[in-house]
XYZ file of C-alpha atoms in Angstrom:
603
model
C 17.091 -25.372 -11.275
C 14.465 -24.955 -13.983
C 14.299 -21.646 -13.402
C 18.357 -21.129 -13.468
C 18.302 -22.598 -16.905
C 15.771 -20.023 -18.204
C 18.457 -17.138 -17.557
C 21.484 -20.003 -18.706
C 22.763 -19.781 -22.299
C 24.985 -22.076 -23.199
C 27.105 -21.905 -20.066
C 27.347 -17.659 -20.139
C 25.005 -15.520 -18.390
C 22.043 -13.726 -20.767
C 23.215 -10.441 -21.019
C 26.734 -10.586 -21.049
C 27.144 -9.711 -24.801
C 27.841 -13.510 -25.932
C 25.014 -14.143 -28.098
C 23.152 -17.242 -28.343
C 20.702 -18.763 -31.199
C 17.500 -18.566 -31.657
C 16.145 -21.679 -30.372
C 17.549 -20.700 -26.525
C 15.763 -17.591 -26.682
C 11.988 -19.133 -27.303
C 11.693 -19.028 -23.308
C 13.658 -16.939 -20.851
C 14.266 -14.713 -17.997
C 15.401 -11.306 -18.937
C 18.309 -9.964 -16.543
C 16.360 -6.597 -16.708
C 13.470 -7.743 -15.678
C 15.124 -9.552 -12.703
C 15.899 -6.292 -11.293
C 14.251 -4.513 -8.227
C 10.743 -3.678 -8.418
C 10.765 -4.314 -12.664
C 9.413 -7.742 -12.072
C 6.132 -7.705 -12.545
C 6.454 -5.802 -16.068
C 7.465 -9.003 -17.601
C 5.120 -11.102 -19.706
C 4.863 -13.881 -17.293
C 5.500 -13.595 -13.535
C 5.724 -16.247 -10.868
C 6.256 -15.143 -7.379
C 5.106 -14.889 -3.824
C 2.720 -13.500 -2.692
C 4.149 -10.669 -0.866
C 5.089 -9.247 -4.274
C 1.545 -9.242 -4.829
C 0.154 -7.466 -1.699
C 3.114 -4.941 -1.942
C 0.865 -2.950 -4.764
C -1.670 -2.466 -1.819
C 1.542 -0.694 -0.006
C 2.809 3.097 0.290
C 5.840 2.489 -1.040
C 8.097 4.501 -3.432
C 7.281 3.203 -7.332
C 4.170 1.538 -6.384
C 3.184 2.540 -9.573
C 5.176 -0.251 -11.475
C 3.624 -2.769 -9.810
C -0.085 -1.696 -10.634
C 1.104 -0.805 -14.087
C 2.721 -4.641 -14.203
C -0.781 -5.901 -12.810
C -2.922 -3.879 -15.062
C -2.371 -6.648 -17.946
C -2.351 -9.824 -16.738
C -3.955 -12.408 -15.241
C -4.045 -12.664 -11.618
C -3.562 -16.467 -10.082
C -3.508 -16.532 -6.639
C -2.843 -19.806 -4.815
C -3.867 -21.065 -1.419
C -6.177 -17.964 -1.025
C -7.817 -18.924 2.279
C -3.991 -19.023 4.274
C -3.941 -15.503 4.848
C -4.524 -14.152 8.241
C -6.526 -10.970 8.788
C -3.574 -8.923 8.351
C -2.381 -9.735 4.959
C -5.825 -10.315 4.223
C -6.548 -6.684 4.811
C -3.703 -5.989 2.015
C -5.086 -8.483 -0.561
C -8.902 -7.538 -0.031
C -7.087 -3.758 -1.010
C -5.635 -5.306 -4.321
C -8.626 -7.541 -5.449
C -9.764 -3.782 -5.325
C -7.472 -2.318 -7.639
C -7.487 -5.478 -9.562
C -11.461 -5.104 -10.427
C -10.933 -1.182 -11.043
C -8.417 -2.484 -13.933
C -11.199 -5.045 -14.606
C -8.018 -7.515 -14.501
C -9.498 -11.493 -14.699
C -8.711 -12.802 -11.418
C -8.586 -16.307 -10.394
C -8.706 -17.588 -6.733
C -7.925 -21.208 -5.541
C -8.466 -23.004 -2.215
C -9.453 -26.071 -1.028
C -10.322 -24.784 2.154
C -12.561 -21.103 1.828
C -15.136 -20.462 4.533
C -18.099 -19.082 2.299
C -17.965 -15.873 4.450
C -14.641 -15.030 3.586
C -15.370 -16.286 -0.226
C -17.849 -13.553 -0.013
C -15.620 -10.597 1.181
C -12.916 -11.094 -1.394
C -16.496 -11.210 -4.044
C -16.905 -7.551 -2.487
C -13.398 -6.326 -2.376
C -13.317 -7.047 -6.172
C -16.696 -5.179 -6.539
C -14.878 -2.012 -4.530
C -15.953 -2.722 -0.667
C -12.814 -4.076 0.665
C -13.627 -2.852 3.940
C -14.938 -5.827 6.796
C -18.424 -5.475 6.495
C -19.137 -8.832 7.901
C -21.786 -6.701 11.027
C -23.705 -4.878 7.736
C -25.837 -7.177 6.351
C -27.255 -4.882 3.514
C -24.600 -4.424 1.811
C -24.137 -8.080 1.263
C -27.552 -8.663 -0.206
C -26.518 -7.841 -3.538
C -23.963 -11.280 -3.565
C -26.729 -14.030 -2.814
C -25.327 -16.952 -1.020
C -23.831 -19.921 -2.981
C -26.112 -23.157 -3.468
C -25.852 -25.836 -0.619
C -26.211 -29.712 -0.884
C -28.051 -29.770 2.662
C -28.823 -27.805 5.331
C -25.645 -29.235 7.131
C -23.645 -29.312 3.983
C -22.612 -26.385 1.542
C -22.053 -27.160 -2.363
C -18.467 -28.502 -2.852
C -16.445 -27.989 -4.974
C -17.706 -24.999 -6.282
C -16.646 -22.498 -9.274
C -17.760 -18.686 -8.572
C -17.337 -16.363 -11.109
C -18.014 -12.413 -10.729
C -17.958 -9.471 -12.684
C -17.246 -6.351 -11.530
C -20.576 -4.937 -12.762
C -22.603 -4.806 -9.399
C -26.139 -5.225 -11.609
C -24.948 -8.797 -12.846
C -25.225 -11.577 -10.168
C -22.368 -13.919 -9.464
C -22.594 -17.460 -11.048
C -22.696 -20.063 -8.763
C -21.661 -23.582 -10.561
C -21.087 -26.656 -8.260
C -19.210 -29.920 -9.573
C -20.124 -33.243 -9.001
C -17.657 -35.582 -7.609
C -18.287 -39.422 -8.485
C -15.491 -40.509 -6.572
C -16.877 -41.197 -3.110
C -13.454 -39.772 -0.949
C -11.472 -41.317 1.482
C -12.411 -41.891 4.981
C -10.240 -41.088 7.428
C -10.369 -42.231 10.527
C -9.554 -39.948 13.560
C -7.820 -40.850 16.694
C -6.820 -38.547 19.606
C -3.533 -39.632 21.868
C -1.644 -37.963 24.498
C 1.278 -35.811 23.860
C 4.290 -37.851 25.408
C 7.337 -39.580 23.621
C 5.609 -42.960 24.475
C 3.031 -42.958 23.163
C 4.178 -41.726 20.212
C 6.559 -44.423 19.278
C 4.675 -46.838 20.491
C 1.961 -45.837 18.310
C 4.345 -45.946 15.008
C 5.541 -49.261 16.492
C 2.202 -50.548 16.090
C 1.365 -49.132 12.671
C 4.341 -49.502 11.332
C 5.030 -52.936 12.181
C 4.766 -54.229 8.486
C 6.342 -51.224 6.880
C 4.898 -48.047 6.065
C 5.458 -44.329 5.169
C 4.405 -42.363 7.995
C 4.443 -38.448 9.171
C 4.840 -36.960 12.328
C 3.604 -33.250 11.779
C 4.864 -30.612 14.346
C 3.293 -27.154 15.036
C 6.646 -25.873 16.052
C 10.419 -26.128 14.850
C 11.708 -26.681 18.244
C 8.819 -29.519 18.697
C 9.853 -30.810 15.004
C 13.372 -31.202 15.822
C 13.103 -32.493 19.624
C 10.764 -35.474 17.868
C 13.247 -36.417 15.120
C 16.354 -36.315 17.854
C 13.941 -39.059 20.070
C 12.867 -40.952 17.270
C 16.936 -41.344 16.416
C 17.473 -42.558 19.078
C 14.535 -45.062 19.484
C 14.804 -47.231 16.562
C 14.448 -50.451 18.064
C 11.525 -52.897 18.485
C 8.759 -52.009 15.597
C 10.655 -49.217 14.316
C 13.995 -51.088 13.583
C 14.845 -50.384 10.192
C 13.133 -47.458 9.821
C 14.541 -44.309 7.936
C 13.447 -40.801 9.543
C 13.796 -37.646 7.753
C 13.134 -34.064 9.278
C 11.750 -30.855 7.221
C 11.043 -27.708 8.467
C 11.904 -23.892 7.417
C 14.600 -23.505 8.998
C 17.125 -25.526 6.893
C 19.137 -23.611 4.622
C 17.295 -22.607 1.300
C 19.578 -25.205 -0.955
C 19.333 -27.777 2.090
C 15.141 -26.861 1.734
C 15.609 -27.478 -1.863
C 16.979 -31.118 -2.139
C 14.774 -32.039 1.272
C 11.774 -31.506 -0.950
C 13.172 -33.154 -3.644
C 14.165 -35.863 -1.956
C 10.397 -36.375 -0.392
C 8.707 -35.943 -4.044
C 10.994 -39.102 -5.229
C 10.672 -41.020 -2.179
C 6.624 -40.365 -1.728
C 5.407 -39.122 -4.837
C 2.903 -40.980 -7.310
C 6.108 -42.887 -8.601
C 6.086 -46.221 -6.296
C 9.509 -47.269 -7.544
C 11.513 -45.661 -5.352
C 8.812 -45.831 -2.039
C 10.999 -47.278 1.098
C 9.666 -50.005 3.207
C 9.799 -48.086 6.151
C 9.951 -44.426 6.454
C 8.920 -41.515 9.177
C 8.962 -37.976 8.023
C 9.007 -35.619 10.940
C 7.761 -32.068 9.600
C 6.037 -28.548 10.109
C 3.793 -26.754 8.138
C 5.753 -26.637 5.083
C 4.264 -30.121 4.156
C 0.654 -28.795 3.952
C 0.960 -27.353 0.928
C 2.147 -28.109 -2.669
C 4.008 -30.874 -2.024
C 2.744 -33.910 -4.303
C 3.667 -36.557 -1.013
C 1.397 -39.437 -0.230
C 1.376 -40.870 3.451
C 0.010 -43.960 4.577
C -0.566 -42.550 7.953
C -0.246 -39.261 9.841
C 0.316 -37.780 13.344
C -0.302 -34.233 13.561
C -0.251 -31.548 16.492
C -4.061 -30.119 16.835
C -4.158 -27.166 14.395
C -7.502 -25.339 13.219
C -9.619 -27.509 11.048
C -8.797 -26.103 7.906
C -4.987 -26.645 8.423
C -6.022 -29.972 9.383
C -8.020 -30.730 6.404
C -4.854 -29.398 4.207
C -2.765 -32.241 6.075
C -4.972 -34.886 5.861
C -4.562 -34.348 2.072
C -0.862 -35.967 2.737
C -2.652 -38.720 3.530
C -3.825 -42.013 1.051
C -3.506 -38.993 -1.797
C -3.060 -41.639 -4.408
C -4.514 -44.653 -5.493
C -2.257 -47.685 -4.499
C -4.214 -50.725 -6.142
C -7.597 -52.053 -5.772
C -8.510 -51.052 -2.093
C -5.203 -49.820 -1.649
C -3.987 -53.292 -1.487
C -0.466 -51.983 -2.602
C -0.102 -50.648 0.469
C 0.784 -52.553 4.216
C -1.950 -53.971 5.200
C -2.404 -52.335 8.932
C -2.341 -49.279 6.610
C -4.632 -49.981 3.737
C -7.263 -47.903 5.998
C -6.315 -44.106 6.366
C -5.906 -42.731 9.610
C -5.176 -39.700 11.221
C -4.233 -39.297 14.583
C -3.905 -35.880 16.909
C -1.819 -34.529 19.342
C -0.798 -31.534 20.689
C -3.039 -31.632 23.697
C -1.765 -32.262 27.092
C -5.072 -33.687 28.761
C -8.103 -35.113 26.154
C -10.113 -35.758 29.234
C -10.004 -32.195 30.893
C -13.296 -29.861 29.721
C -11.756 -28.283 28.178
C -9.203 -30.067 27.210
C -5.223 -28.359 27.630
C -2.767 -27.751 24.752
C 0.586 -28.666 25.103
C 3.288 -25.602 25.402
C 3.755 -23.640 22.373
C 0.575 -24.948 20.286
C -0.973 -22.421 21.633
C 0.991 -19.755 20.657
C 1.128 -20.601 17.062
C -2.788 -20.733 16.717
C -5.552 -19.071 18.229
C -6.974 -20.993 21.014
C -10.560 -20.111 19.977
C -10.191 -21.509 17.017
C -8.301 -24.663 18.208
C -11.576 -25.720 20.803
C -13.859 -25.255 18.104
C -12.011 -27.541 16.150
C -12.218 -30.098 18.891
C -15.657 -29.475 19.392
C -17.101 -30.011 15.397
C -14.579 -33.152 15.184
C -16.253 -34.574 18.038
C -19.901 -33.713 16.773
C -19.050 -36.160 14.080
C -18.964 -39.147 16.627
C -20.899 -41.833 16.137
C -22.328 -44.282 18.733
C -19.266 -46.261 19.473
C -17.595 -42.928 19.645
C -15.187 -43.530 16.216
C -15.098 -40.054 14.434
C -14.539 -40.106 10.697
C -14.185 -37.639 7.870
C -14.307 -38.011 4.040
C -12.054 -36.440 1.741
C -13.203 -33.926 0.213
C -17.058 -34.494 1.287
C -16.755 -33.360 4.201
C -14.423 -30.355 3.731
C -16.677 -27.872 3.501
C -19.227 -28.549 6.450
C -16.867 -28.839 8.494
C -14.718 -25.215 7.405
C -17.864 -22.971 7.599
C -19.075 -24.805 11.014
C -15.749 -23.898 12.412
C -15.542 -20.370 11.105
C -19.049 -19.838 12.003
C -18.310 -16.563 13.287
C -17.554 -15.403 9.702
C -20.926 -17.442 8.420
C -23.636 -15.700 10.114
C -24.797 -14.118 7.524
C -25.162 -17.420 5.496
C -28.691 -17.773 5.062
C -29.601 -21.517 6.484
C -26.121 -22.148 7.966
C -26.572 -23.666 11.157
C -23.371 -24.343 13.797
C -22.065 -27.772 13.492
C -21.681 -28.312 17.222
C -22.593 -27.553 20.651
C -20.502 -25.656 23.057
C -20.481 -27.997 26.723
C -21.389 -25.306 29.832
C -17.862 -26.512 31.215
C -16.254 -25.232 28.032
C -18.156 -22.059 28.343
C -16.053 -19.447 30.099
C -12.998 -20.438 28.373
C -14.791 -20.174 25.172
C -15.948 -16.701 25.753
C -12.497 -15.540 26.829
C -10.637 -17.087 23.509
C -13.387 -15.739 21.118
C -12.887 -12.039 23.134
C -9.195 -12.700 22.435
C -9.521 -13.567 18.584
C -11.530 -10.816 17.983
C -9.445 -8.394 19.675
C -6.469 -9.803 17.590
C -8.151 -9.792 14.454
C -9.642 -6.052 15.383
C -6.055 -4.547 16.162
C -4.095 -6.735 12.950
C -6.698 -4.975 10.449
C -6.077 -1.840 12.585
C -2.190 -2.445 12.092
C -2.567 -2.836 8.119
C -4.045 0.079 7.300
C -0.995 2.077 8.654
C 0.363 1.613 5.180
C -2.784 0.429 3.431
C -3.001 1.975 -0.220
C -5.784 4.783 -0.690
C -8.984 2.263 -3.123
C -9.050 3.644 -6.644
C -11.127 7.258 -7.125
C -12.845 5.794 -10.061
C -14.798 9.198 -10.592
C -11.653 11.306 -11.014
C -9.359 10.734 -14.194
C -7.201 7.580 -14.257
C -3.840 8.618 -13.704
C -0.707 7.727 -11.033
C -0.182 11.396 -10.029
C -0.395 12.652 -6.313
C -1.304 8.777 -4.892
C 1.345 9.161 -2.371
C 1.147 12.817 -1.627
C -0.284 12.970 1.824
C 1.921 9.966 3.802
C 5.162 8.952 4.402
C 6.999 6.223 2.051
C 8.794 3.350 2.425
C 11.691 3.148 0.205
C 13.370 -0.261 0.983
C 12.115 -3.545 -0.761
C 12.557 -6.038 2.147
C 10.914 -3.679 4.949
C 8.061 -3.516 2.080
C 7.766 -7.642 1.772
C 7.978 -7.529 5.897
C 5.137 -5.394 5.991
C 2.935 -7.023 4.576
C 2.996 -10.143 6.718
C 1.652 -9.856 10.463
C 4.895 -11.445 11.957
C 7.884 -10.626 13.406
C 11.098 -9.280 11.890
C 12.891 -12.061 10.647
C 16.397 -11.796 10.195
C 17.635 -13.589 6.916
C 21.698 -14.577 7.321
C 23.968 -16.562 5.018
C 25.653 -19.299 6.721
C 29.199 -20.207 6.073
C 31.809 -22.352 7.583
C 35.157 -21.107 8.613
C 38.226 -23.436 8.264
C 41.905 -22.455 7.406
C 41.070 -18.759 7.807
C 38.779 -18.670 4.753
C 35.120 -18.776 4.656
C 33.724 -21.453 2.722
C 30.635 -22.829 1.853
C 29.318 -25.850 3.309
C 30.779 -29.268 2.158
C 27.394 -30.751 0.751
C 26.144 -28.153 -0.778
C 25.942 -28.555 -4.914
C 24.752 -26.037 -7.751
C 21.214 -25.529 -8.426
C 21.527 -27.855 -11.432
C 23.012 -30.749 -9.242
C 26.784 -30.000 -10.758
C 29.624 -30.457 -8.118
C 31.331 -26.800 -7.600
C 34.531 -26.415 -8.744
C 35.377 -24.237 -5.702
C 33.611 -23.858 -2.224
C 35.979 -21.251 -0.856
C 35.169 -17.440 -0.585
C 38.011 -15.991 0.826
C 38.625 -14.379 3.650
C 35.337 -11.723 3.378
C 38.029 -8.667 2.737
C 38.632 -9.580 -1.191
C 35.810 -10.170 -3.546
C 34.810 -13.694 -3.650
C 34.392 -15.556 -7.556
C 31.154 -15.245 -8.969
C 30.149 -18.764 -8.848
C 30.991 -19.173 -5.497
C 29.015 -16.552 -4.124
C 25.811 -17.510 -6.747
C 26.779 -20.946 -4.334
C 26.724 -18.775 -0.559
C 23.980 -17.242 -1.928
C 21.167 -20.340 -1.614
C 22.809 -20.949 1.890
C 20.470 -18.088 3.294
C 18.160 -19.416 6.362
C 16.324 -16.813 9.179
C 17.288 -17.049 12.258
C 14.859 -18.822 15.099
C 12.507 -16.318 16.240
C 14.366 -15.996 19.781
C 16.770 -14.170 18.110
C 14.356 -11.494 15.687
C 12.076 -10.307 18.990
C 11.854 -6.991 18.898
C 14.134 -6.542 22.065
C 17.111 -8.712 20.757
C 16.852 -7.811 16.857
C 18.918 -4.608 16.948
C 21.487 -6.391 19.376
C 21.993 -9.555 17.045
C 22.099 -7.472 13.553
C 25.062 -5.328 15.308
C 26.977 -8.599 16.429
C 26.849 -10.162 12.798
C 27.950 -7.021 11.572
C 30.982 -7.136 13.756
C 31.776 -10.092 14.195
C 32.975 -10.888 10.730
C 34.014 -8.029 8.318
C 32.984 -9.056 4.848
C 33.565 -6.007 3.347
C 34.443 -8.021 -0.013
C 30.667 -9.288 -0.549
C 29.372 -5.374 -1.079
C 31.333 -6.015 -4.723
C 28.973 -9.214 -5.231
C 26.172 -8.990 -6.586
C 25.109 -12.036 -4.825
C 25.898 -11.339 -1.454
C 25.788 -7.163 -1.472
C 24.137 -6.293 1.758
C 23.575 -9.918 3.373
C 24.492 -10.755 6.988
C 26.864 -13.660 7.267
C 27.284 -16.358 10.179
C 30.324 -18.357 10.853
C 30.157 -21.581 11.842
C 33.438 -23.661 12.651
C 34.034 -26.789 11.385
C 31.863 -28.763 14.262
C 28.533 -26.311 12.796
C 28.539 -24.307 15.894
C 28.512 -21.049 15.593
C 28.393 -17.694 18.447
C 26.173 -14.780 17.838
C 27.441 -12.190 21.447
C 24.584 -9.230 21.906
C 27.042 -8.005 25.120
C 23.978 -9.130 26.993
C 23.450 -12.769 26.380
C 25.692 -14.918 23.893
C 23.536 -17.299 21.995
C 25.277 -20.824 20.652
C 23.768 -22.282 17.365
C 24.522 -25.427 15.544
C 23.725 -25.894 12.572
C 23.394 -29.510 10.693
C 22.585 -31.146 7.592
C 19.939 -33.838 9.386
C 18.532 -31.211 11.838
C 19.062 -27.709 10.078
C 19.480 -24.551 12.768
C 18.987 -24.655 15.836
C 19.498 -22.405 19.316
C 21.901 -24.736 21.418
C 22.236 -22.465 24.756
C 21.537 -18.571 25.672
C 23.426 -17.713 28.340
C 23.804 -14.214 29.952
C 27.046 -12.266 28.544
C 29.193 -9.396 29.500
C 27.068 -6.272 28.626
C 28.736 -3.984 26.431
């Protein structure tokens, strides 16, 4: 919305000759500049950050982007969430950015100091992993730690590019003394699960139940539905997760910042949010407890930061009393007691396994004699990141590992950390297919001939795909069908909040009216990954195409070149490869979801 009413004049479009006074124009967003690949040439730029790892990519009019780059400066957000792939792409523009000798600012909560230090040396020009040659890392000494056990946090680095001038190291005191949260590990069955939020939730509460999966997300809300009795009678459960439409994503985020922000007037009583990863980040929410799947610790660290984030009275006496104490409890693991222990089915395949036992093994180093394991927020943030990631910390002089690894955990151990390195090896490997050249800082400055010797992309979205280490996603606009029109769906309002005047968008063969399809438009969502593998992607792509001739959208500029899938008036819609037919639903409460894949007639 905010950003809709920087290109809103009035109630007509900028740009379409109508005028408008001066005071509208003090801040804006220029229709030229909203064009393809222009962005980044306007004064101020907010985006993701695949638009800016893109000017570490071969792609046609790369140019632009370094020459929107070259003035600015760079804020990049959430810095340490990048896996090695895309982190092989931004260590390449922190390259570029310190050849421009463009002020560049990195944030994280959560940095390992090893990995603080290669992004240090990509900006100084060695952006290649250098993490096995020690020498030429002696010229960044090592930041300033509190104890042997504990690095300095939070810390401010700054660096220049000049390689003779040594970084500044500057650590800030915190007076607050943090929260303690208390950890507690519990099996991974429905049971438990409620009867755990029966207990805590007994005298009212906000609580979240984060999953590691959609599919694990969703199958917990459905249960919960349906098992509001006893403790949990009265309680309101919401469910967020990425695959809701993007205006459905919209107003669920809004909805959580009003119910659980720092504003207490409109807290509920009683209230379980069921979630993925979306809620680690950026959202402003405050929970008074928290059930998470096992994720590494850094992820872990980032959701505990849901948790008691504000100040509700003296002692948090505002808030239930069962709940005035934070606590975080884990699950996600099949058997606790097994050495090691088991993950449940599909945790594993969203994290690396290596870095889920060491998790497990520096939470439980924090033990204390009646076996109780606590952490502070944020004291204990960084100890417990670089004694994780101690793979990436060797070379951190006095660093010692924060736990031991049992002989029974051994083997598996050795196989996982074989298995990580082998993934990280072969996703750097993958990068530099289409990795930039670095700068030639000793020939003359110019854009000429950077593209001469390899292949180009030329399309925008394969570009913002490449630069991510995951698979194709396939991006669709979802309609309903009723009356022989498509329409959009019935709860779906303008980005400002206005009711729509019309929902309907025709019949797919006529052009549909602007508004409408600026409506269809925020009613994009990607389809589960089931459907995107590289065996079925093809298959399902042809099928939309197909199955509902739209030929009227190629004259939107809304909807030009956007899949579109039907769904009847019940939300279910059919996506038929020839070789297996695939039934969706999709639903305001639950968002999309893969009801049955059944074998089909092969065609």
């Amino acid at each position: 919305p905010d950003y809709a009413c920087l290109r809103r004049w009035h109630g007509s479009w900028m740009g379409d000759g109508r005028g408008s006074s001066d005071e509208d124009e003090r801040v804006i967003a220029h229709q030229w500049l909203g064009g393809r690949k222009r962005g980044l040439l306007a004064s101020f730029v907010v985006g993701t950050v695949d638009q800016l790892l893109m000017a570490a990519l071969k792609t046609r009019h790369v140019q632009l982007r370094h020459l929107g780059l070259a003035g600015k400066v760079v804020v990049i957000d959430e810095v340490h969430a990048y896996d090695s792939y895309m982190s092989t792409y931004l260590k390449r523009v922190l390259t570029w950015l310190g050849a421009y000798r463009v002020p560049t600012i990195l944030l994280s909560a959560t940095l390992p100091p090893e990995r603080r230090k290669e992004l240090m040396h990509a900006y100084r020009g060695h952006d290649k992993d250098t993490g096995r040659r020690r020498s030429r890392r002696k010229d960044i000494p090592d930041a300033p730690r509190l104890s042997v056990e504990n690095p300095a946090y939070p810390l401010v680095t700054s660096l220049v590019r000049d390689k003779d001038v040594p970084p500044s190291y500057i650590p800030c005191t915190i007076d607050d003394p943090g929260t303690n949260v208390q950890l507690g590990f519990l099996p991974d069955d429905n049971e438990t699960l409620v009867q755990t939020l029966s207990d805590l939730l007994s005298g009212g509460g906000c609580a979240c139940v984060l999953r590691d999966t959609v599919a694990r997300a969703q199958e917990t809300y459905r249960m919960l539905e349906e098992n509001l009795r006893g403790g949990l009678e009265g309680a309101q459960v919401k469910l967020v997760h990425s695959r809701f439409i993007a205006a459905d994503r919209l107003q669920n985020d809004a909805e959580l910042l009003q119910l659980l922000g720092s504003d207490l007037s409109n807290r509920p009583e009683k209230l379980i949010v069921v979630g993925t990863q979306v809620m680690e980040q950026s959202l402003d929410i405050d929970f008074d407890v928290m059930i998470t799947d096992i994720a590494p610790v850094d992820l872990l660290l980032q959701r505990m930061g849901r948790l008691h984030r504000h100040s509700r009275g003296d002692g948090q006496r505002e808030r239930p009393a069962r709940l005035r104490c934070a606590r975080c409890y884990i699950v996600g693991v099949e058997d606790w007691e097994a050495s090691p222990p088991t993950f449940a089915q599909g945790v594993d395949k969203v994290y690396q396994e290596a870095l889920l036992l060491r998790t497990i093994l520096a939470l439980h180093s924090r033990s204390d004699a009646n076996g109780h394991v606590v952490v502070n927020l944020p004291h204990d943030i960084a100890g417990l990141v670089e004694g994780v990631y101690k793979d990436q910390c060797q070379e951190v002089d006095n660093a010692t590992p924060s736990f031991v690894v049992p002989d029974a955990w051994q083997p598996r151990v050795d196989e996982a950390e074989k298995r990580l390195v082998d993934s990280r090896v072969k996703a750097t490997n993958n990068a530099e297919t289409w990795l930039l050249g670095k700068p030639q800082l000793r020939c003359p400055k110019d854009l000429i001939g950077w593209l001469r010797e390899s292949l180009t992309m030329t399309d925008e979205n394969v570009g913002r795909a490449a630069v991510r280490d995951s698979q194709e996603s396939i991006e669709v606009v979802a309609v309903q069908e009723h009356g022989g029109n498509l329409h959009v769906f019935p709860w779906v309002n303008n980005v400002d909040g206005g009711i729509p005047t019309s929902r309907s968008l025709g019949d797919g063969e006529e052009v549909p009216d602007d508004d409408v399809a600026r409506l269809a438009a925020t009613c994009t969502v990607n389809l589960p990954p089931a459907l995107s593998g590289p065996r079925n992607a093809e298959r399902v792509i042809k099928a939309l195409e197909t199955s509902c001739r739209a030929s009227g959208w190629q004259e939107s500029r809304w909807l030009k070149d956007q899949l579109v899938l039907v769904f009847d008036e019940v939300g279910e819609a059919t996506i038929d490869t020839g070789i297996i037919v695939h039934r969706l639903r999709y639903a305001r409460g639950t968002g999309l979801e893969v009801v049955e894949a059944k074998k089909g007639g092969r065609r």
